[in-house]
Amino acid sequence: MKAKAVATESASRQSSLSPASQALGAKRVLTSEQCYQKIRQAILEHRLTPGTRLVEERLVALSGLSRTKIRPVLARLAHEKLVDLIPNRGAFIASPSVKEAREVFFTRHLIEPAIVTLLCENAKSRDITKLKRHVAKEAQARLDNDRVAIIRLSGEFHTLLAELAGNAILARMMYDLTAQTCLVITLYDRPNIPACQHHHHGDIIQAIEAGDVELAKQRLVSHLQEVESSLNLVIGGEKEVDLSAIFA
């Protein structure tokens, strides 16, 4: 009787899975949150570039989720301006215009000085330790020439600053702006010019640890200005996404 009950339960569980997840066999079915995080992470690491089409059927097959669960994920990404939902065409990784790119940096110039001000005034020793550990990971990624990790960690540094500042609204804004910045950098970076100098983050931490608000803000603003100046933000300078290279 026990064996029969186990078999019945197994059959019931199998029948509750979507056809796509059954076809995946032993592959783990993702949750909607995991699917969202995987797409967002790929954007942060420049593995999903602007203009890439997110085909629903492919997402269903890879995640094991149904279409009804995939669509809210895409809607969430669209709300964060990471995906464009185009009627009768589908979902595409967003391609920020030059105007939108400048707006992203304008917004960052407004809120990030406030973030480092809060940190200078309130940071604990454990916060400084977290920041230094993060920068150490960045340094190791550069030694390893791990481009994907370098890109991800550089963006996450600014999100970490906001989280440690203790203001949930600012942290949420930086969470969104960091991903949008990744799309901007992917579209408008100049070849062979690094968008983020490795020593800048360490300099900002040094000022925060010393409690020097003006120096921390100055270094943060200079850092953002250098990142922005490394990009080719010229009206009419948008470049077409090479889809053949993406799928090569």
XYZ file of C-alpha atoms in Angstrom:
248
model
C 0.000 0.000 0.000
C 2.850 2.376 0.858
C 4.585 1.720 -2.457
C 1.305 2.332 -4.282
C 0.815 5.650 -2.486
C 4.339 6.771 -3.382
C 3.770 5.856 -7.022
C 0.467 7.737 -7.058
C 2.109 10.824 -5.535
C 4.932 10.671 -8.091
C 2.497 10.396 -10.979
C 0.474 13.296 -9.614
C 3.570 15.475 -9.317
C 4.660 14.597 -12.842
C 1.254 15.439 -14.299
C 1.325 18.836 -12.591
C 4.472 19.845 -14.450
C 4.255 21.789 -17.691
C 4.926 19.840 -20.932
C 8.169 21.785 -21.323
C 9.405 20.844 -17.860
C 8.523 17.193 -18.451
C 10.500 17.279 -21.678
C 13.508 18.539 -19.729
C 13.556 15.295 -17.785
C 15.781 15.564 -14.736
C 16.562 19.246 -15.322
C 15.445 21.453 -12.425
C 12.424 23.633 -13.076
C 13.101 27.280 -12.239
C 10.861 29.532 -10.202
C 9.694 32.803 -11.737
C 12.141 34.665 -9.483
C 15.048 32.479 -10.595
C 14.143 33.029 -14.239
C 14.030 36.785 -13.670
C 17.382 36.766 -11.880
C 19.067 34.722 -14.614
C 17.967 37.142 -17.336
C 18.909 40.184 -15.258
C 22.303 38.700 -14.385
C 23.003 38.014 -18.051
C 22.256 41.679 -18.787
C 24.591 42.806 -15.989
C 27.360 40.612 -17.402
C 26.770 41.812 -20.982
C 25.889 38.264 -22.051
C 22.465 39.460 -23.183
C 22.965 42.542 -25.299
C 20.543 45.248 -26.449
C 18.286 44.131 -29.271
C 18.369 40.436 -28.379
C 14.938 38.868 -28.770
C 13.649 36.863 -25.824
C 11.594 34.179 -27.544
C 8.856 32.910 -25.218
C 9.018 29.355 -26.527
C 12.752 29.226 -25.849
C 12.346 30.637 -22.348
C 9.631 28.078 -21.625
C 11.883 25.245 -22.789
C 14.903 26.434 -20.808
C 13.129 27.320 -17.563
C 10.369 24.727 -17.428
C 7.916 27.523 -16.681
C 4.652 27.956 -18.533
C 3.944 30.943 -20.781
C 1.599 32.341 -18.149
C 4.530 32.479 -15.707
C 7.104 33.704 -18.235
C 5.034 36.740 -19.236
C 5.006 38.371 -15.767
C 8.797 37.930 -15.685
C 9.100 39.814 -18.961
C 6.642 42.448 -17.719
C 8.757 42.943 -14.576
C 11.900 43.415 -16.669
C 10.020 45.839 -18.907
C 8.939 47.840 -15.846
C 12.626 48.131 -14.927
C 13.356 49.331 -18.499
C 15.534 46.329 -19.219
C 13.164 44.803 -21.779
C 11.033 46.329 -24.519
C 7.673 44.626 -25.137
C 6.647 45.342 -28.715
C 3.085 44.399 -29.762
C 2.939 41.661 -32.404
C 6.733 41.302 -32.315
C 7.687 40.122 -28.841
C 10.190 40.938 -26.096
C 13.622 42.400 -26.740
C 16.495 43.447 -24.487
C 16.132 47.235 -24.282
C 18.316 49.507 -26.424
C 18.553 52.830 -24.555
C 18.752 55.913 -26.766
C 21.504 58.492 -26.282
C 18.966 60.686 -24.463
C 18.001 57.827 -22.144
C 21.671 57.019 -21.536
C 22.366 60.588 -20.485
C 19.310 60.530 -18.226
C 20.662 57.422 -16.475
C 23.943 59.181 -15.660
C 22.160 62.407 -14.722
C 20.094 60.464 -12.189
C 23.156 58.705 -10.839
C 24.887 62.064 -10.363
C 21.914 63.152 -8.277
C 21.584 60.185 -5.936
C 25.031 58.602 -5.528
C 26.612 61.597 -3.754
C 23.749 61.299 -1.241
C 24.542 57.607 -0.832
C 28.223 58.163 -0.002
C 27.230 61.026 2.322
C 25.048 58.627 4.311
C 27.881 56.100 4.418
C 30.426 58.653 5.611
C 28.087 59.587 8.439
C 26.865 56.120 9.425
C 29.147 53.373 8.101
C 30.258 50.768 10.636
C 33.571 48.931 10.496
C 31.768 45.841 9.199
C 30.411 47.921 6.286
C 33.899 49.067 5.332
C 35.058 45.456 5.549
C 32.313 44.351 3.159
C 33.276 47.046 0.678
C 36.966 46.150 0.850
C 36.182 42.469 0.354
C 34.125 43.349 -2.693
C 36.954 45.414 -4.186
C 39.331 42.523 -3.478
C 37.055 40.295 -5.570
C 37.178 42.886 -8.350
C 40.984 42.910 -8.200
C 41.105 39.108 -8.366
C 38.745 39.080 -11.349
C 41.099 41.475 -13.142
C 44.088 39.278 -12.326
C 42.189 36.315 -13.719
C 41.152 38.389 -16.763
C 37.577 37.278 -16.039
C 35.695 39.892 -18.055
C 32.240 38.652 -17.057
C 33.087 38.839 -13.351
C 34.746 42.253 -13.759
C 31.629 43.713 -15.360
C 29.263 42.178 -12.801
C 31.330 43.138 -9.748
C 31.887 46.706 -10.960
C 28.146 47.257 -11.138
C 27.449 45.455 -7.886
C 29.873 47.755 -6.038
C 27.510 50.694 -6.518
C 24.504 48.623 -5.481
C 26.392 47.557 -2.353
C 27.125 51.185 -1.480
C 23.405 51.932 -1.598
C 22.460 48.861 0.446
C 24.974 49.708 3.173
C 23.779 53.331 3.266
C 20.588 52.004 4.843
C 18.052 53.789 2.625
C 15.784 51.235 0.970
C 14.463 53.643 -1.681
C 17.960 54.653 -2.793
C 19.012 51.011 -2.807
C 16.096 50.096 -5.082
C 16.904 52.970 -7.427
C 20.534 51.891 -7.674
C 19.448 48.300 -8.290
C 17.569 49.478 -11.389
C 20.102 52.078 -12.511
C 23.017 49.652 -12.353
C 21.353 47.277 -14.806
C 20.324 50.151 -17.087
C 23.929 51.404 -17.036
C 25.116 47.981 -18.201
C 22.885 48.264 -21.271
C 24.209 51.772 -21.940
C 27.826 50.619 -21.684
C 27.156 47.652 -23.967
C 25.727 49.953 -26.648
C 28.023 52.942 -26.416
C 31.418 51.850 -25.129
C 34.497 52.813 -27.129
C 36.794 49.888 -28.052
C 39.864 49.476 -25.851
C 38.765 52.181 -23.387
C 37.839 50.704 -19.967
C 34.523 52.057 -18.670
C 35.501 51.580 -15.038
C 39.031 52.124 -13.692
C 39.894 49.485 -11.100
C 41.349 51.871 -8.492
C 38.381 54.255 -8.307
C 36.304 52.064 -6.027
C 39.156 51.691 -3.562
C 39.658 55.465 -3.496
C 35.969 55.998 -2.718
C 36.111 53.474 0.139
C 39.177 55.222 1.556
C 37.289 58.525 1.741
C 34.229 56.876 3.283
C 36.353 55.146 5.916
C 37.942 58.496 6.798
C 34.480 60.043 7.117
C 35.444 62.732 4.595
C 32.100 63.554 2.947
C 33.394 66.094 0.429
C 36.272 63.880 -0.707
C 33.996 60.856 -1.021
C 31.496 62.824 -3.110
C 34.269 64.320 -5.237
C 35.763 60.903 -5.977
C 32.363 59.381 -6.687
C 31.383 62.171 -9.099
C 34.765 62.019 -10.849
C 34.335 58.274 -11.210
C 30.912 58.659 -12.818
C 32.177 61.412 -15.106
C 35.033 59.224 -16.289
C 32.725 56.295 -16.968
C 30.362 58.530 -18.933
C 33.194 60.182 -20.873
C 34.461 56.756 -21.927
C 31.234 56.234 -23.884
C 30.331 57.447 -27.343
C 27.187 59.319 -26.339
C 26.674 61.276 -29.536
C 23.231 61.900 -31.016
C 22.915 59.671 -34.042
C 25.737 57.516 -32.758
C 23.598 54.533 -31.815
C 24.998 51.374 -33.353
C 22.966 48.524 -34.713
C 23.060 45.302 -32.721
C 24.819 42.516 -34.629
C 22.473 39.577 -33.979
C 24.596 37.212 -36.057
C 27.494 37.771 -33.650
C 25.246 37.107 -30.659
C 24.164 33.716 -31.945
C 27.473 32.705 -33.519
